PDB file of C-alpha atoms in Angstrom:
ATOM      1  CA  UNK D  13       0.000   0.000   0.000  1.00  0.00           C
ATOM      2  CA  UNK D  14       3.027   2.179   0.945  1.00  0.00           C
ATOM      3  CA  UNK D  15       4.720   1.701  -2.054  1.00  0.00           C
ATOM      4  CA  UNK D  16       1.425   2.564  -4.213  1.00  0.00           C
ATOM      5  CA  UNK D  17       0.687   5.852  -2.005  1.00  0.00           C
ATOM      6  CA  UNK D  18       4.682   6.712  -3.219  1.00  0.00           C
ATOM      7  CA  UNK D  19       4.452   5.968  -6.798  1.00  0.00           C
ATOM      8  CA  UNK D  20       1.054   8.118  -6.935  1.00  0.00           C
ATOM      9  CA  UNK D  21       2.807  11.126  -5.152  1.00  0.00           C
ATOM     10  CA  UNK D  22       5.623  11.012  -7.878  1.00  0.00           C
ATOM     11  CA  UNK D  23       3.448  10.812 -10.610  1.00  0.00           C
ATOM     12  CA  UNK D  24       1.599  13.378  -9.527  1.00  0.00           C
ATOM     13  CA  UNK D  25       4.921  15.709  -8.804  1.00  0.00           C
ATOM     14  CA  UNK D  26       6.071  14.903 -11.714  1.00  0.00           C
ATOM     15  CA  UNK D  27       3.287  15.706 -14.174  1.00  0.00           C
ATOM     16  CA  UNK D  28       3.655  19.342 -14.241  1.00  0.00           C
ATOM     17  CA  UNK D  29       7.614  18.633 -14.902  1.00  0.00           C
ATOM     18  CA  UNK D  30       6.490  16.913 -18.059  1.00  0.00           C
ATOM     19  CA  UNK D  31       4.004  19.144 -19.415  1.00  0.00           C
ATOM     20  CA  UNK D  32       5.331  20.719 -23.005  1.00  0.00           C
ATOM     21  CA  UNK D  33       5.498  24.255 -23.303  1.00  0.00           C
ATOM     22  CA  UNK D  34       4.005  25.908 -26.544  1.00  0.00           C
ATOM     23  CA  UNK D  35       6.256  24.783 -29.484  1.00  0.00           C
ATOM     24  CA  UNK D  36       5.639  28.425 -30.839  1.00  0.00           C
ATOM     25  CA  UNK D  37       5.741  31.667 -28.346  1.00  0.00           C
ATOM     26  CA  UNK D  38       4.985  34.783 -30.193  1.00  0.00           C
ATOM     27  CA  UNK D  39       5.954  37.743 -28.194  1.00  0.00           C
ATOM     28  CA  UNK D  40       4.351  41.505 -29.940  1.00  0.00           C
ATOM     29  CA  UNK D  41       6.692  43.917 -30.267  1.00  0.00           C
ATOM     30  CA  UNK D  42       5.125  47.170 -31.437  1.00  0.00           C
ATOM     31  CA  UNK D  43       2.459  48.036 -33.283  1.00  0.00           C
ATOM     32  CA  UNK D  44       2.264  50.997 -35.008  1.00  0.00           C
ATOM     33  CA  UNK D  45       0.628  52.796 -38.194  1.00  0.00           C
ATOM     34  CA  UNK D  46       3.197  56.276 -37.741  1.00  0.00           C
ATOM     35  CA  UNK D  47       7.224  56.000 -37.089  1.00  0.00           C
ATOM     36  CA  UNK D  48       8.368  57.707 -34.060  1.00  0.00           C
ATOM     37  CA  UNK D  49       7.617  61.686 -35.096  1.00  0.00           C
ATOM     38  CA  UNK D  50       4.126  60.419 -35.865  1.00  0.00           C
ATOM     39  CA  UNK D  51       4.871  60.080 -40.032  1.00  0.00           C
ATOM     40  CA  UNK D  52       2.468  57.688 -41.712  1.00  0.00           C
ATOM     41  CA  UNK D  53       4.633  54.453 -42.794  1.00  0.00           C
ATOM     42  CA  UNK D  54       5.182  54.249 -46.454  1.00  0.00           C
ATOM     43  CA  UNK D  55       7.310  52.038 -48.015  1.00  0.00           C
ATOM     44  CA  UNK D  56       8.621  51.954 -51.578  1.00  0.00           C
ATOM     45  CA  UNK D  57       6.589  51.173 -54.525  1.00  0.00           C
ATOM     46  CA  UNK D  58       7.322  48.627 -57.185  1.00  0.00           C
ATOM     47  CA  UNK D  59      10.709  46.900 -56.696  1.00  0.00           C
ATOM     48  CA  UNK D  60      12.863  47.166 -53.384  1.00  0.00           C
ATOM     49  CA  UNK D  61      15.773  46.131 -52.252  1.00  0.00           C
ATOM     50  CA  UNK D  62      16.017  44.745 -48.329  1.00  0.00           C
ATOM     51  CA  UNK D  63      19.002  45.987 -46.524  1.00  0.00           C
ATOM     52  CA  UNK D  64      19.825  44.243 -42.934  1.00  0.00           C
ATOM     53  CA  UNK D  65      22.673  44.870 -40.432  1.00  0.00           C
ATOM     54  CA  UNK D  66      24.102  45.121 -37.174  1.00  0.00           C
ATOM     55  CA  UNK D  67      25.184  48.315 -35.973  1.00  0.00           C
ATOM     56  CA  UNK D  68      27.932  48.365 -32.900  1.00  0.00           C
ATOM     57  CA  UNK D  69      28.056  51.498 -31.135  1.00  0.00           C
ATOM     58  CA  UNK D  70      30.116  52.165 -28.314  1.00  0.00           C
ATOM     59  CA  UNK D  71      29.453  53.734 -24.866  1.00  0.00           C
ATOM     60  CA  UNK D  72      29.477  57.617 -25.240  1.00  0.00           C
ATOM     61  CA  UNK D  73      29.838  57.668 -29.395  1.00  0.00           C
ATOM     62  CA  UNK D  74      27.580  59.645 -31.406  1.00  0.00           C
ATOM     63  CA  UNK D  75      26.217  59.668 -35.169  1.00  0.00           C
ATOM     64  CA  UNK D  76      26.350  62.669 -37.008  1.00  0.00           C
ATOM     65  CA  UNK D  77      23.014  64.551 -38.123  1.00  0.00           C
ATOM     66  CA  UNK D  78      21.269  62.488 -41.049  1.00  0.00           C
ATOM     67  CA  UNK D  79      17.923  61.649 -41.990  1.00  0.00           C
ATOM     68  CA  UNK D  80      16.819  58.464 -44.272  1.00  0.00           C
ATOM     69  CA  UNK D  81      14.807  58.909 -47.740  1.00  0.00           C
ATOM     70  CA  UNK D  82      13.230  55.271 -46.964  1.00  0.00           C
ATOM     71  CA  UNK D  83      11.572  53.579 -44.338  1.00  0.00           C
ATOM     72  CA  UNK D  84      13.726  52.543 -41.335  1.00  0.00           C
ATOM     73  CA  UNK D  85      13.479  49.772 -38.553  1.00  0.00           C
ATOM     74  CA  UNK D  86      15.701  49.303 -35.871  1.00  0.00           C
ATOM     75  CA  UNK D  87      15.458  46.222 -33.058  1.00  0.00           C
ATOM     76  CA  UNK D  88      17.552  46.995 -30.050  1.00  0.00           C
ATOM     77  CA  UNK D  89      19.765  44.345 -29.078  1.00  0.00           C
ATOM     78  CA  UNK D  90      21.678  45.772 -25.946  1.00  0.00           C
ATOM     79  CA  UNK D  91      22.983  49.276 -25.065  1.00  0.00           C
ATOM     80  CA  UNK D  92      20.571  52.599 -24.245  1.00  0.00           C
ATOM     81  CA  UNK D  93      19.787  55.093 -27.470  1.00  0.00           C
ATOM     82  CA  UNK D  94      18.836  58.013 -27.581  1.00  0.00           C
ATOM     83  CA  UNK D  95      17.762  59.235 -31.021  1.00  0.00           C
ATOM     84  CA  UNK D  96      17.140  63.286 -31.355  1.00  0.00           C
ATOM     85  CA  UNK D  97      15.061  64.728 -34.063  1.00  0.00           C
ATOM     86  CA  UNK D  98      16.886  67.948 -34.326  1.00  0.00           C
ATOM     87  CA  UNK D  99      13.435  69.769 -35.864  1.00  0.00           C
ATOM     88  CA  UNK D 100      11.547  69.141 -32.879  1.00  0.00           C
ATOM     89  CA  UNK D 101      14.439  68.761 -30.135  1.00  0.00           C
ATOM     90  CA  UNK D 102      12.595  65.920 -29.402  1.00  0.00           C
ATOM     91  CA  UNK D 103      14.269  62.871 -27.866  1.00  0.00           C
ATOM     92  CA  UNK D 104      13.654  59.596 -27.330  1.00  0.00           C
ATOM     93  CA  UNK D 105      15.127  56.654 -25.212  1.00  0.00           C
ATOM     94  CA  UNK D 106      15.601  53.124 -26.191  1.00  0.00           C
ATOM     95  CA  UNK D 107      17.085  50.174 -24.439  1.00  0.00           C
ATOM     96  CA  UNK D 108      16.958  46.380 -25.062  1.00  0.00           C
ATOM     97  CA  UNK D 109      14.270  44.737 -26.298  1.00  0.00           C
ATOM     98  CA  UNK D 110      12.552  47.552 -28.012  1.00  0.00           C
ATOM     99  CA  UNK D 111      11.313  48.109 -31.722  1.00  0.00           C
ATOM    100  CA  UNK D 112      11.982  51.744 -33.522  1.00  0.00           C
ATOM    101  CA  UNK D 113      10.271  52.991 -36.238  1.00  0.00           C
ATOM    102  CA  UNK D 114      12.243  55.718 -38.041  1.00  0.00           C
ATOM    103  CA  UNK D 115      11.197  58.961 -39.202  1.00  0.00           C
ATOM    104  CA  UNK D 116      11.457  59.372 -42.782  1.00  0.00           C
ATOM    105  CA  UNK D 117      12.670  63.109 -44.351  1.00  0.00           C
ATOM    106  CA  UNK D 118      13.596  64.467 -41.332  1.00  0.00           C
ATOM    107  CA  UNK D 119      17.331  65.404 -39.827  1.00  0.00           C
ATOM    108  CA  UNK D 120      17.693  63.219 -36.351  1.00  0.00           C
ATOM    109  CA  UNK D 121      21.409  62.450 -34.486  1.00  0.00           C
ATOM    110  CA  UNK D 122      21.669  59.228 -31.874  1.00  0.00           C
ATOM    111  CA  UNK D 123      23.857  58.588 -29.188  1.00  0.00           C
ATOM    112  CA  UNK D 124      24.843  55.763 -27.089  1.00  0.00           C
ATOM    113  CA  UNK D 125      24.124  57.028 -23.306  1.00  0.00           C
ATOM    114  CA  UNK D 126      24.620  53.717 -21.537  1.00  0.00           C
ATOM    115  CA  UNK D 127      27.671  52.227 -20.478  1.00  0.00           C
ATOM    116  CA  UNK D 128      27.839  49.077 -22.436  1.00  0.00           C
ATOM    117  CA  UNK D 129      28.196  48.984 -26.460  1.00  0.00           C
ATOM    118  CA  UNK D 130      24.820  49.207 -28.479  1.00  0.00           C
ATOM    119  CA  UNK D 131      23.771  46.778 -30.734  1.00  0.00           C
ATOM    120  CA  UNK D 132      20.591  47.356 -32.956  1.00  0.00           C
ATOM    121  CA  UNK D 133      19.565  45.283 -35.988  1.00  0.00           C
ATOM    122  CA  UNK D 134      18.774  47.582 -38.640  1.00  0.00           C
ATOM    123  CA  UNK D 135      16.182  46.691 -41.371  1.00  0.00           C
ATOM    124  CA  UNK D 136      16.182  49.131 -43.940  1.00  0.00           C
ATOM    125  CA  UNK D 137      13.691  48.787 -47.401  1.00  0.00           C
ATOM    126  CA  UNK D 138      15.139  51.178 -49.671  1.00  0.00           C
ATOM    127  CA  UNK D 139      14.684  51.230 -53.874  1.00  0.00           C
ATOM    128  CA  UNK D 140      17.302  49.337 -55.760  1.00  0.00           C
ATOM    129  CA  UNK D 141      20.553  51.150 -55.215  1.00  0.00           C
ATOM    130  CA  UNK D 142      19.564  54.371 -52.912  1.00  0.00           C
ATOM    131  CA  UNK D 143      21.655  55.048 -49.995  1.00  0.00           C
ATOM    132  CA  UNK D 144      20.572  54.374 -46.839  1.00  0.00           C
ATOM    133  CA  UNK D 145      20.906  57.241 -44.993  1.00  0.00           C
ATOM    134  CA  UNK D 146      21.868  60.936 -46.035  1.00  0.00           C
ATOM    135  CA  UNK D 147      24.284  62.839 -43.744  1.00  0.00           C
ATOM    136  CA  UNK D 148      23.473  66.470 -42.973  1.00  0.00           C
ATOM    137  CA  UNK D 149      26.727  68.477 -42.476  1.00  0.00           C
ATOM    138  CA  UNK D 150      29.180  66.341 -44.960  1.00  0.00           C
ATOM    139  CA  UNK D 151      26.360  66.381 -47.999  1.00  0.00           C
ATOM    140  CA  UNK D 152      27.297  62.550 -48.340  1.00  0.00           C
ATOM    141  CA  UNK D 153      25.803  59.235 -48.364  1.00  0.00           C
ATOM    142  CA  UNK D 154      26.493  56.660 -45.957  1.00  0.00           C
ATOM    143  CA  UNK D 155      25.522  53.023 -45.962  1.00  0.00           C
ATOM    144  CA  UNK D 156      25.793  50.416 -47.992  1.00  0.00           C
ATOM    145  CA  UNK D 157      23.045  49.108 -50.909  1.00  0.00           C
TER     146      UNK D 157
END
């Protein structure tokens, strides 16, 4: 009887230990009709070219004034941003885990003001062979295509 009383216990222990979690966990991010200076979202029409990378930016560094022609994402890896449109003088704070929508046409700068490097996954949808991002002060392109 003992040894029945034992082997129902375990069982019973050991049935939430064997219960599968959900093979699929979908976690929202953001979601969002306007990027973050309230700008519809428009992306490119007819052909586009997808443009992904991984920026590294280190504690205290700053990007120069630039705006993007194109519709930007940006997926915070690690690190604290803060991303200044310098039209509005208004700023806004990002840290790990969270989804940014770029502004589109208008001149922003971004600075790392944490105290470990940055890294954000950039997903940029750009037509074939435009630049990335436009740099105010220099008149130049930057970014790859």
């Amino acid at each position: 009887m003992r040894r029945m009383y034992v082997t129902a216990v375990a069982l019973m222990l050991a049935a939430p230990l064997s219960a599968k979690a959900d093979p699929v966990k979908i976690s929202p991010l953001l979601s969002t009709a306007v990027t973050s200076s309230g700008q519809p979202i428009v992306l490119p029409q007819g052909k586009i070219q997808l443009i992904t990378s991984i920026y590294e930016i280190q504690p205290g560094a700053k990007l120069p004034e630039h705006e993007h022609n194109s519709q930007r994402y940006g997926y915070m890896l690690s690190g604290r941003l803060r991303i200044t449109n310098t039209g509005t003088g208004k700023s806004e704070e990002y840290k790990s885990g969270d989804f940014i929508v770029e502004s589109r046409g208008q001149w922003h700068k971004a600075e790392n003001i944490g105290t470990e490097p940055i890294k954000l996954l950039v997903i940029d949808q750009v037509e074939p062979g435009e630049k990335t991002t436009v740099l105010r002060k220099q008149d130049a392109t930057v970014g790859r295509n």
